[in-house]
């Protein structure tokens, strides 16, 4: 399996500094700063990139699980919401919500939720983020 890489360069101090994060594939390069991470400033932040990685990983894991169970999906769409909060004076990822919708012919809502929960537990990014206190899933058929 390949090793994936990304890089970040930060210049200056914590609050007044700025940085750039980029993916090895060159598919993304974006600025980040204290305001973009801890306030509502322009630019990206590590949590947003974690959310993108989790949404992408879960959507793919759910599609694979559905197909393996005999229910190939037409479409899976996931939004991940990463919550960054102060815990004991330290910024901490406390919760991740996965909101997914899928178009899956011939599956019951109960079977869909069973497969979605298993995909959440098996997704490599979910497993990597196991230190997050809660990863919540809201899944619905459309």
mmCIF file of C-alpha atoms in Angstrom:
data_model
loop_
_atom_site.group_PDB
_atom_site.id
_atom_site.type_symbol
_atom_site.label_atom_id
_atom_site.label_comp_id
_atom_site.label_asym_id
_atom_site.label_seq_id
_atom_site.Cartn_x
_atom_site.Cartn_y
_atom_site.Cartn_z
ATOM 1 C CA UNK A 1 0.000 0.000 0.000
ATOM 2 C CA UNK A 2 1.347 3.454 -0.795
ATOM 3 C CA UNK A 3 2.398 6.020 1.813
ATOM 4 C CA UNK A 4 0.478 9.286 1.378
ATOM 5 C CA UNK A 5 2.092 12.620 2.149
ATOM 6 C CA UNK A 6 1.148 16.208 2.784
ATOM 7 C CA UNK A 7 3.255 19.103 3.935
ATOM 8 C CA UNK A 8 2.769 22.285 5.917
ATOM 9 C CA UNK A 9 5.004 25.315 6.275
ATOM 10 C CA UNK A 10 4.360 27.835 9.061
ATOM 11 C CA UNK A 11 6.024 31.237 9.179
ATOM 12 C CA UNK A 12 5.981 33.521 12.201
ATOM 13 C CA UNK A 13 4.484 33.269 15.661
ATOM 14 C CA UNK A 14 1.360 31.443 16.762
ATOM 15 C CA UNK A 15 -1.267 34.201 16.515
ATOM 16 C CA UNK A 16 0.286 36.478 13.889
ATOM 17 C CA UNK A 17 1.915 33.815 11.736
ATOM 18 C CA UNK A 18 0.561 32.100 8.666
ATOM 19 C CA UNK A 19 1.084 28.901 6.806
ATOM 20 C CA UNK A 20 0.366 26.827 3.743
ATOM 21 C CA UNK A 21 -0.684 23.186 3.622
ATOM 22 C CA UNK A 22 -0.391 21.157 0.450
ATOM 23 C CA UNK A 23 -1.017 17.629 -0.699
ATOM 24 C CA UNK A 24 1.656 15.605 -2.418
ATOM 25 C CA UNK A 25 -0.721 15.062 -5.353
ATOM 26 C CA UNK A 26 -0.981 18.834 -5.854
ATOM 27 C CA UNK A 27 -4.777 18.445 -5.793
ATOM 28 C CA UNK A 28 -4.935 20.962 -2.932
ATOM 29 C CA UNK A 29 -2.831 23.785 -1.572
ATOM 30 C CA UNK A 30 -4.292 26.263 0.883
ATOM 31 C CA UNK A 31 -3.347 28.941 3.359
ATOM 32 C CA UNK A 32 -4.095 28.649 7.061
ATOM 33 C CA UNK A 33 -3.697 30.909 10.076
ATOM 34 C CA UNK A 34 -4.806 31.393 13.654
ATOM 35 C CA UNK A 35 -8.008 33.161 12.488
ATOM 36 C CA UNK A 36 -8.838 30.407 9.970
ATOM 37 C CA UNK A 37 -8.393 27.757 12.637
ATOM 38 C CA UNK A 38 -9.746 29.224 15.865
ATOM 39 C CA UNK A 39 -12.006 31.995 14.572
ATOM 40 C CA UNK A 40 -13.928 32.531 11.319
ATOM 41 C CA UNK A 41 -11.015 33.831 9.239
ATOM 42 C CA UNK A 42 -10.313 33.044 5.597
ATOM 43 C CA UNK A 43 -8.317 29.977 4.674
ATOM 44 C CA UNK A 44 -8.379 26.339 5.653
ATOM 45 C CA UNK A 45 -7.348 24.491 8.804
ATOM 46 C CA UNK A 46 -6.275 21.003 9.842
ATOM 47 C CA UNK A 47 -9.745 20.134 11.146
ATOM 48 C CA UNK A 48 -11.350 20.921 7.786
ATOM 49 C CA UNK A 49 -8.856 18.626 6.081
ATOM 50 C CA UNK A 50 -9.576 15.895 8.642
ATOM 51 C CA UNK A 51 -13.292 16.357 7.888
ATOM 52 C CA UNK A 52 -12.641 15.994 4.150
ATOM 53 C CA UNK A 53 -10.536 12.884 4.704
ATOM 54 C CA UNK A 54 -13.154 11.322 6.978
ATOM 55 C CA UNK A 55 -16.061 12.099 4.629
ATOM 56 C CA UNK A 56 -14.172 10.659 1.672
ATOM 57 C CA UNK A 57 -13.019 7.561 3.524
ATOM 58 C CA UNK A 58 -16.440 6.828 5.010
ATOM 59 C CA UNK A 59 -18.287 7.314 1.698
ATOM 60 C CA UNK A 60 -15.936 4.877 0.008
ATOM 61 C CA UNK A 61 -16.075 2.378 2.902
ATOM 62 C CA UNK A 62 -19.882 2.496 2.918
ATOM 63 C CA UNK A 63 -20.056 1.975 -0.854
ATOM 64 C CA UNK A 64 -17.709 -1.017 -0.580
ATOM 65 C CA UNK A 65 -19.670 -2.512 2.335
ATOM 66 C CA UNK A 66 -23.017 -2.062 0.592
ATOM 67 C CA UNK A 67 -21.689 -3.662 -2.584
ATOM 68 C CA UNK A 68 -20.145 -6.562 -0.652
ATOM 69 C CA UNK A 69 -23.557 -7.188 0.962
ATOM 70 C CA UNK A 70 -25.256 -7.269 -2.450
ATOM 71 C CA UNK A 71 -26.613 -3.706 -2.506
ATOM 72 C CA UNK A 72 -24.424 -1.651 -4.853
ATOM 73 C CA UNK A 73 -25.236 2.016 -4.220
ATOM 74 C CA UNK A 74 -26.039 4.529 -6.929
ATOM 75 C CA UNK A 75 -24.693 7.365 -4.793
ATOM 76 C CA UNK A 76 -23.245 8.018 -1.325
ATOM 77 C CA UNK A 77 -22.798 11.593 -0.074
ATOM 78 C CA UNK A 78 -21.241 12.352 3.319
ATOM 79 C CA UNK A 79 -20.598 15.548 5.246
ATOM 80 C CA UNK A 80 -18.213 15.311 8.196
ATOM 81 C CA UNK A 81 -18.350 17.899 10.971
ATOM 82 C CA UNK A 82 -15.260 18.046 13.175
ATOM 83 C CA UNK A 83 -15.743 19.790 16.524
ATOM 84 C CA UNK A 84 -12.702 21.548 18.002
ATOM 85 C CA UNK A 85 -13.220 22.569 21.635
ATOM 86 C CA UNK A 86 -11.106 23.590 24.599
ATOM 87 C CA UNK A 87 -10.704 20.681 27.031
ATOM 88 C CA UNK A 88 -8.625 21.303 30.141
ATOM 89 C CA UNK A 89 -7.121 24.354 28.447
ATOM 90 C CA UNK A 90 -6.110 22.480 25.287
ATOM 91 C CA UNK A 91 -7.733 22.549 21.831
ATOM 92 C CA UNK A 92 -9.183 19.058 21.361
ATOM 93 C CA UNK A 93 -11.162 17.254 18.688
ATOM 94 C CA UNK A 94 -14.146 16.205 20.780
ATOM 95 C CA UNK A 95 -16.707 14.974 18.291
ATOM 96 C CA UNK A 96 -17.093 14.096 14.649
ATOM 97 C CA UNK A 97 -20.490 13.833 13.040
ATOM 98 C CA UNK A 98 -20.881 11.896 9.808
ATOM 99 C CA UNK A 99 -24.066 12.884 7.975
ATOM 100 C CA UNK A 100 -24.546 10.574 5.031
ATOM 101 C CA UNK A 101 -27.225 10.064 2.432
ATOM 102 C CA UNK A 102 -27.220 7.173 0.039
ATOM 103 C CA UNK A 103 -29.306 6.003 -2.862
ATOM 104 C CA UNK A 104 -29.325 2.226 -2.561
ATOM 105 C CA UNK A 105 -31.919 0.232 -4.523
ATOM 106 C CA UNK A 106 -33.576 -2.712 -2.788
ATOM 107 C CA UNK A 107 -32.237 -2.242 0.745
ATOM 108 C CA UNK A 108 -34.319 -1.876 3.901
ATOM 109 C CA UNK A 109 -33.634 1.078 6.217
ATOM 110 C CA UNK A 110 -32.638 -1.338 8.989
ATOM 111 C CA UNK A 111 -30.098 -3.186 6.840
ATOM 112 C CA UNK A 112 -28.743 0.122 5.542
ATOM 113 C CA UNK A 113 -28.155 1.437 9.081
ATOM 114 C CA UNK A 114 -26.504 -1.843 10.109
ATOM 115 C CA UNK A 115 -24.088 -1.643 7.173
ATOM 116 C CA UNK A 116 -23.465 2.090 7.725
ATOM 117 C CA UNK A 117 -22.546 1.550 11.391
ATOM 118 C CA UNK A 118 -20.141 -1.236 10.444
ATOM 119 C CA UNK A 119 -18.591 0.975 7.739
ATOM 120 C CA UNK A 120 -18.099 3.755 10.310
ATOM 121 C CA UNK A 121 -16.252 1.353 12.603
ATOM 122 C CA UNK A 122 -14.180 -0.125 9.766
ATOM 123 C CA UNK A 123 -13.240 3.058 7.894
ATOM 124 C CA UNK A 124 -9.449 3.564 8.202
ATOM 125 C CA UNK A 125 -9.864 7.252 9.052
ATOM 126 C CA UNK A 126 -12.436 6.417 11.752
ATOM 127 C CA UNK A 127 -9.952 3.967 13.227
ATOM 128 C CA UNK A 128 -7.149 6.551 13.053
ATOM 129 C CA UNK A 129 -9.368 9.039 14.870
ATOM 130 C CA UNK A 130 -10.402 6.594 17.592
ATOM 131 C CA UNK A 131 -9.041 9.013 20.210
ATOM 132 C CA UNK A 132 -11.869 11.411 19.409
ATOM 133 C CA UNK A 133 -14.432 11.021 22.174
ATOM 134 C CA UNK A 134 -17.369 10.468 19.803
ATOM 135 C CA UNK A 135 -17.875 9.773 16.128
ATOM 136 C CA UNK A 136 -21.615 10.055 15.530
ATOM 137 C CA UNK A 137 -23.379 8.783 12.420
ATOM 138 C CA UNK A 138 -26.636 9.982 10.911
ATOM 139 C CA UNK A 139 -27.435 7.922 7.841
ATOM 140 C CA UNK A 140 -30.505 8.007 5.641
ATOM 141 C CA UNK A 141 -31.667 6.472 2.398
ATOM 142 C CA UNK A 142 -32.829 8.825 -0.349
#
